[in-house]
């Protein structure tokens, strides 16, 4: 422990972090050669000792970081096919560009990696804040990121976003509108192919779908929770259409599954008279109505 009269040096920081002086230099100059975890340990040691290189200290106190971080727990292949996320990212970029800011995008494998990435970005002064998406109920990211003081905006219903400000679409109302529209067309057996059950907005849609079906006196709601990929939408659709009491309309949670479902319906000899788009934000995107067999 250094006394108040002793000057803290890079050597002290290296010793506290258990690394070499060279590693400390690499970390503070944002150079490759140290892992994200090691970089964060070095920054933490420097904060505890109240140390920073003089040039870096001036830079960090005077320089504004004009970068917003977005980590997505989605496969790269799926991201490229998903219209919603491409429009979502494009919308973020357009607003940031007006303010001479940039978006830092990273694809991650799971929530633990996402938290680690945000901690490294924030600890390395690489971002001014972050955007959080695909919130879960009791999402573990919220306390972890609040704990490091990361400013963030969460895309989700306020019931899911904890201490962070929320931006959201009304998933419950959108699902209700979709069901009521199909009921007005005469459908009594309506099913839904939804996203992963652990996603907060999926849970909201599930409850709203069941509640609206009950309200309208329709047959018991049939919902399948699955992933957002094409093959999963196709599999769920095939399962529904093979049932003895198959639905006459299906609501899908995203465009990819809806297109795959329409393809399955065609393969099985059903016509799809209309495709109704319900896609403001993350609302259900399509309703497929397999009402009769194709004439051959």
Short mmCIF file of C-alpha atoms in Angstrom, two decimals:
data_model
loop_
_atom_site.label_atom_id
_atom_site.label_comp_id
_atom_site.label_asym_id
_atom_site.label_seq_id
_atom_site.Cartn_x
_atom_site.Cartn_y
_atom_site.Cartn_z
CA UNK A 1 0.00 0.00 0.00
CA UNK A 2 1.50 3.33 -1.03
CA UNK A 3 1.50 6.18 1.46
CA UNK A 4 -0.12 9.52 0.45
CA UNK A 5 3.30 11.02 -0.20
CA UNK A 6 4.49 8.23 -2.52
CA UNK A 7 3.96 8.54 -6.24
CA UNK A 8 2.14 5.55 -7.76
CA UNK A 9 3.92 4.19 -10.82
CA UNK A 10 3.18 1.82 -13.65
CA UNK A 11 5.18 -0.77 -11.75
CA UNK A 12 2.73 -0.56 -8.84
CA UNK A 13 -0.21 -1.05 -11.19
CA UNK A 14 1.48 -4.04 -12.83
CA UNK A 15 2.14 -5.61 -9.44
CA UNK A 16 -1.42 -5.07 -8.27
CA UNK A 17 -2.82 -6.60 -11.47
CA UNK A 18 -0.25 -9.42 -11.57
CA UNK A 19 1.06 -8.52 -15.04
CA UNK A 20 4.12 -6.94 -16.61
CA UNK A 21 4.63 -3.21 -17.11
CA UNK A 22 4.40 -3.87 -20.84
CA UNK A 23 0.93 -5.33 -20.44
CA UNK A 24 -0.20 -2.20 -18.56
CA UNK A 25 1.13 -0.05 -21.40
CA UNK A 26 -0.66 -2.16 -24.01
CA UNK A 27 -3.92 -1.95 -22.10
CA UNK A 28 -3.87 1.83 -21.68
CA UNK A 29 -2.86 2.40 -25.29
CA UNK A 30 -5.62 0.05 -26.50
CA UNK A 31 -3.15 -2.18 -28.30
CA UNK A 32 -3.58 -5.90 -29.00
CA UNK A 33 -1.69 -8.35 -26.85
CA UNK A 34 -3.79 -8.56 -23.71
CA UNK A 35 -7.12 -10.30 -23.25
CA UNK A 36 -10.30 -8.46 -22.36
CA UNK A 37 -10.25 -9.97 -18.85
CA UNK A 38 -6.62 -8.95 -18.29
CA UNK A 39 -7.29 -5.46 -19.64
CA UNK A 40 -10.20 -5.05 -17.22
CA UNK A 41 -8.03 -6.29 -14.31
CA UNK A 42 -5.38 -3.72 -15.19
CA UNK A 43 -7.91 -0.89 -15.35
CA UNK A 44 -9.39 -1.99 -12.04
CA UNK A 45 -5.93 -2.00 -10.42
CA UNK A 46 -5.23 1.48 -11.82
CA UNK A 47 -8.53 2.78 -10.47
CA UNK A 48 -7.84 1.33 -7.03
CA UNK A 49 -4.42 2.99 -6.95
CA UNK A 50 -5.63 6.23 -8.52
CA UNK A 51 -3.12 6.03 -11.35
CA UNK A 52 -3.11 6.80 -15.08
CA UNK A 53 -0.31 7.85 -17.45
CA UNK A 54 -0.30 11.62 -17.67
CA UNK A 55 -1.17 11.73 -21.38
CA UNK A 56 -3.90 9.16 -20.93
CA UNK A 57 -5.27 10.95 -17.90
CA UNK A 58 -5.61 14.16 -19.88
CA UNK A 59 -7.19 12.28 -22.77
CA UNK A 60 -9.69 10.47 -20.62
CA UNK A 61 -10.71 13.61 -18.79
CA UNK A 62 -11.05 15.78 -21.90
CA UNK A 63 -11.95 13.40 -24.72
CA UNK A 64 -15.58 12.61 -25.41
CA UNK A 65 -16.25 9.04 -26.42
CA UNK A 66 -18.79 9.10 -29.25
CA UNK A 67 -19.40 5.36 -29.52
CA UNK A 68 -22.44 3.31 -28.47
CA UNK A 69 -22.06 -0.44 -27.95
CA UNK A 70 -24.49 -3.12 -29.12
CA UNK A 71 -23.82 -6.79 -28.38
CA UNK A 72 -26.18 -9.28 -30.01
CA UNK A 73 -26.59 -12.87 -28.91
CA UNK A 74 -27.55 -14.06 -32.39
CA UNK A 75 -25.82 -16.26 -35.00
CA UNK A 76 -24.24 -14.18 -37.75
CA UNK A 77 -26.13 -16.12 -40.43
CA UNK A 78 -29.48 -15.43 -38.83
CA UNK A 79 -28.69 -11.77 -38.32
CA UNK A 80 -28.08 -11.34 -42.03
CA UNK A 81 -31.47 -12.88 -42.86
CA UNK A 82 -33.59 -11.16 -40.21
CA UNK A 83 -35.22 -8.02 -41.68
CA UNK A 84 -36.10 -6.62 -38.27
CA UNK A 85 -32.55 -6.50 -36.97
CA UNK A 86 -31.16 -5.07 -40.18
CA UNK A 87 -33.76 -2.26 -39.99
CA UNK A 88 -33.12 -1.87 -36.25
CA UNK A 89 -29.37 -1.44 -36.71
CA UNK A 90 -29.91 0.86 -39.68
CA UNK A 91 -32.21 3.03 -37.58
CA UNK A 92 -29.66 3.27 -34.76
CA UNK A 93 -26.92 4.19 -37.22
CA UNK A 94 -29.02 6.92 -38.82
CA UNK A 95 -29.66 8.62 -35.46
CA UNK A 96 -26.06 8.27 -34.29
CA UNK A 97 -24.73 9.63 -37.60
CA UNK A 98 -26.75 12.81 -37.12
CA UNK A 99 -24.83 13.31 -33.89
CA UNK A 100 -21.42 12.32 -35.29
CA UNK A 101 -21.45 9.15 -33.19
CA UNK A 102 -20.67 5.56 -34.11
CA UNK A 103 -22.06 2.12 -33.34
CA UNK A 104 -19.77 -0.65 -32.09
CA UNK A 105 -21.41 -4.00 -32.91
CA UNK A 106 -20.37 -7.39 -31.55
CA UNK A 107 -21.98 -10.82 -31.90
CA UNK A 108 -21.71 -12.98 -28.78
CA UNK A 109 -22.48 -16.60 -27.95
CA UNK A 110 -24.33 -16.14 -24.67
CA UNK A 111 -25.28 -13.66 -21.95
CA UNK A 112 -22.10 -14.24 -19.94
CA UNK A 113 -19.98 -13.28 -22.94
CA UNK A 114 -22.18 -10.24 -23.53
CA UNK A 115 -21.61 -9.02 -19.96
CA UNK A 116 -17.86 -9.59 -20.33
CA UNK A 117 -17.80 -7.63 -23.60
CA UNK A 118 -19.67 -4.68 -22.10
CA UNK A 119 -17.36 -4.66 -19.08
CA UNK A 120 -14.31 -4.65 -21.34
CA UNK A 121 -15.74 -1.86 -23.52
CA UNK A 122 -16.68 0.27 -20.53
CA UNK A 123 -13.49 -0.42 -18.61
CA UNK A 124 -11.42 0.38 -21.68
CA UNK A 125 -13.26 3.68 -22.26
CA UNK A 126 -14.30 2.39 -25.69
CA UNK A 127 -18.00 3.27 -25.40
CA UNK A 128 -20.08 6.03 -23.84
CA UNK A 129 -23.05 3.71 -23.30
CA UNK A 130 -24.82 0.65 -24.62
CA UNK A 131 -28.08 -0.66 -26.06
CA UNK A 132 -29.49 -3.84 -24.54
CA UNK A 133 -31.83 -6.10 -26.51
CA UNK A 134 -33.65 -9.43 -26.15
CA UNK A 135 -34.31 -8.97 -22.45
CA UNK A 136 -35.27 -11.91 -20.27
CA UNK A 137 -37.45 -11.87 -17.20
CA UNK A 138 -35.02 -11.37 -14.28
CA UNK A 139 -32.29 -10.73 -16.83
CA UNK A 140 -28.82 -11.28 -15.27
CA UNK A 141 -27.29 -8.54 -17.43
CA UNK A 142 -29.18 -5.78 -15.62
CA UNK A 143 -27.55 -6.02 -12.16
CA UNK A 144 -24.15 -6.82 -13.68
CA UNK A 145 -24.10 -3.74 -15.91
CA UNK A 146 -25.73 -1.48 -13.34
CA UNK A 147 -22.97 -2.52 -10.96
CA UNK A 148 -20.22 -1.12 -13.19
CA UNK A 149 -22.13 2.11 -13.83
CA UNK A 150 -22.63 1.51 -17.54
CA UNK A 151 -25.19 3.94 -19.05
CA UNK A 152 -27.60 1.95 -21.19
CA UNK A 153 -30.97 2.01 -22.92
CA UNK A 154 -32.91 -1.26 -22.85
CA UNK A 155 -35.15 -2.27 -25.75
CA UNK A 156 -38.05 -3.93 -24.00
CA UNK A 157 -41.14 -3.40 -21.91
CA UNK A 158 -40.45 -1.38 -18.73
CA UNK A 159 -41.38 -4.40 -16.63
CA UNK A 160 -38.25 -6.09 -18.02
CA UNK A 161 -35.67 -3.30 -18.03
CA UNK A 162 -34.98 -2.79 -14.32
CA UNK A 163 -32.93 0.36 -13.64
CA UNK A 164 -32.43 1.26 -17.30
CA UNK A 165 -34.67 3.51 -19.43
CA UNK A 166 -36.87 1.54 -21.81
CA UNK A 167 -37.78 1.83 -25.49
CA UNK A 168 -40.39 -0.67 -26.60
CA UNK A 169 -43.19 -1.63 -28.94
CA UNK A 170 -46.54 -2.71 -27.53
CA UNK A 171 -46.29 -6.44 -28.11
CA UNK A 172 -49.50 -7.26 -26.27
CA UNK A 173 -51.63 -4.87 -28.32
CA UNK A 174 -50.05 -6.00 -31.59
CA UNK A 175 -50.80 -9.66 -30.86
CA UNK A 176 -54.34 -8.78 -29.86
CA UNK A 177 -54.87 -6.86 -33.10
CA UNK A 178 -53.57 -9.79 -35.15
CA UNK A 179 -55.93 -12.25 -33.49
CA UNK A 180 -58.93 -9.92 -33.74
CA UNK A 181 -58.25 -9.30 -37.43
CA UNK A 182 -58.09 -13.00 -38.19
CA UNK A 183 -61.23 -13.61 -36.13
CA UNK A 184 -63.02 -10.91 -38.14
CA UNK A 185 -62.10 -12.82 -41.29
CA UNK A 186 -63.90 -15.86 -39.86
CA UNK A 187 -61.02 -17.86 -38.39
CA UNK A 188 -61.87 -19.80 -35.22
CA UNK A 189 -58.78 -21.99 -34.91
CA UNK A 190 -55.76 -19.69 -34.74
CA UNK A 191 -52.28 -20.84 -33.71
CA UNK A 192 -49.06 -18.99 -32.99
CA UNK A 193 -45.44 -19.90 -33.68
CA UNK A 194 -43.49 -17.84 -31.18
CA UNK A 195 -39.89 -17.10 -30.27
CA UNK A 196 -37.88 -18.60 -27.40
CA UNK A 197 -39.97 -18.82 -24.24
CA UNK A 198 -37.27 -17.23 -22.06
CA UNK A 199 -37.39 -13.92 -23.97
CA UNK A 200 -39.44 -11.30 -22.17
CA UNK A 201 -41.31 -10.12 -25.25
CA UNK A 202 -42.16 -13.75 -26.15
CA UNK A 203 -43.76 -14.19 -22.72
CA UNK A 204 -45.76 -10.99 -23.19
CA UNK A 205 -47.00 -12.15 -26.59
CA UNK A 206 -47.86 -15.60 -25.26
CA UNK A 207 -50.04 -14.18 -22.51
CA UNK A 208 -51.69 -11.65 -24.84
CA UNK A 209 -52.45 -14.31 -27.47
CA UNK A 210 -54.11 -16.63 -24.95
CA UNK A 211 -56.05 -13.77 -23.33
CA UNK A 212 -57.39 -12.49 -26.66
CA UNK A 213 -58.44 -15.97 -27.77
CA UNK A 214 -60.38 -16.38 -24.52
CA UNK A 215 -61.90 -12.91 -24.81
CA UNK A 216 -63.22 -13.68 -28.31
CA UNK A 217 -64.50 -17.12 -27.32
CA UNK A 218 -62.22 -18.83 -29.83
CA UNK A 219 -60.90 -22.36 -29.54
CA UNK A 220 -58.14 -22.98 -27.01
CA UNK A 221 -54.98 -21.15 -27.97
CA UNK A 222 -52.28 -23.33 -29.54
CA UNK A 223 -48.81 -21.88 -29.31
CA UNK A 224 -45.40 -23.36 -30.10
CA UNK A 225 -42.29 -21.75 -28.62
CA UNK A 226 -39.28 -22.18 -30.85
CA UNK A 227 -36.23 -20.33 -32.14
CA UNK A 228 -36.32 -17.64 -34.81
CA UNK A 229 -34.67 -19.72 -37.51
CA UNK A 230 -36.23 -20.88 -40.77
CA UNK A 231 -35.99 -24.60 -40.04
CA UNK A 232 -37.67 -24.16 -36.65
CA UNK A 233 -40.54 -22.18 -38.16
CA UNK A 234 -40.96 -24.84 -40.83
CA UNK A 235 -40.94 -27.67 -38.27
CA UNK A 236 -43.53 -25.94 -36.07
CA UNK A 237 -45.78 -25.21 -39.06
CA UNK A 238 -45.62 -28.80 -40.27
CA UNK A 239 -46.57 -30.02 -36.80
CA UNK A 240 -49.60 -27.73 -36.68
CA UNK A 241 -50.81 -28.58 -40.19
CA UNK A 242 -50.51 -32.34 -39.60
CA UNK A 243 -52.84 -32.17 -36.60
CA UNK A 244 -56.41 -33.47 -37.03
CA UNK A 245 -57.78 -30.13 -35.85
CA UNK A 246 -55.27 -28.04 -37.77
CA UNK A 247 -55.54 -24.25 -37.46
CA UNK A 248 -56.94 -22.13 -40.27
CA UNK A 249 -54.53 -19.29 -39.48
CA UNK A 250 -51.06 -19.08 -37.93
CA UNK A 251 -49.41 -16.01 -36.44
CA UNK A 252 -45.60 -15.95 -36.54
CA UNK A 253 -43.21 -13.96 -34.38
CA UNK A 254 -40.83 -13.05 -37.20
CA UNK A 255 -40.63 -12.87 -40.98
CA UNK A 256 -38.15 -15.72 -41.38
CA UNK A 257 -40.45 -18.25 -39.72
CA UNK A 258 -43.48 -16.88 -41.57
CA UNK A 259 -41.87 -17.32 -44.98
CA UNK A 260 -40.76 -20.84 -44.04
CA UNK A 261 -44.28 -21.60 -42.81
CA UNK A 262 -45.82 -20.41 -46.07
CA UNK A 263 -43.42 -22.69 -47.92
CA UNK A 264 -44.44 -25.69 -45.82
CA UNK A 265 -48.13 -24.90 -46.37
CA UNK A 266 -47.56 -24.84 -50.14
CA UNK A 267 -45.63 -28.13 -50.02
CA UNK A 268 -48.54 -29.74 -48.17
CA UNK A 269 -51.02 -28.55 -50.76
CA UNK A 270 -52.60 -25.66 -48.90
CA UNK A 271 -53.23 -22.29 -50.43
CA UNK A 272 -52.21 -19.17 -48.59
CA UNK A 273 -54.74 -16.60 -49.77
CA UNK A 274 -53.10 -13.65 -48.02
CA UNK A 275 -50.03 -12.84 -46.00
CA UNK A 276 -50.75 -10.14 -43.44
CA UNK A 277 -47.68 -8.25 -42.25
CA UNK A 278 -47.60 -7.21 -38.62
CA UNK A 279 -44.10 -5.85 -38.23
CA UNK A 280 -43.85 -2.43 -36.55
CA UNK A 281 -40.76 -3.10 -34.46
CA UNK A 282 -40.78 -6.57 -32.95
CA UNK A 283 -44.50 -7.29 -33.29
CA UNK A 284 -45.79 -10.50 -34.88
CA UNK A 285 -44.87 -10.34 -38.50
CA UNK A 286 -47.21 -12.54 -40.51
CA UNK A 287 -50.38 -14.54 -40.46
CA UNK A 288 -50.63 -17.51 -42.82
CA UNK A 289 -54.11 -18.83 -43.56
CA UNK A 290 -54.06 -22.37 -44.99
CA UNK A 291 -57.81 -22.65 -45.68
CA UNK A 292 -58.14 -25.29 -48.37
CA UNK A 293 -56.25 -27.74 -50.51
CA UNK A 294 -54.82 -26.62 -53.83
CA UNK A 295 -56.64 -27.93 -56.85
CA UNK A 296 -54.56 -30.27 -58.91
#
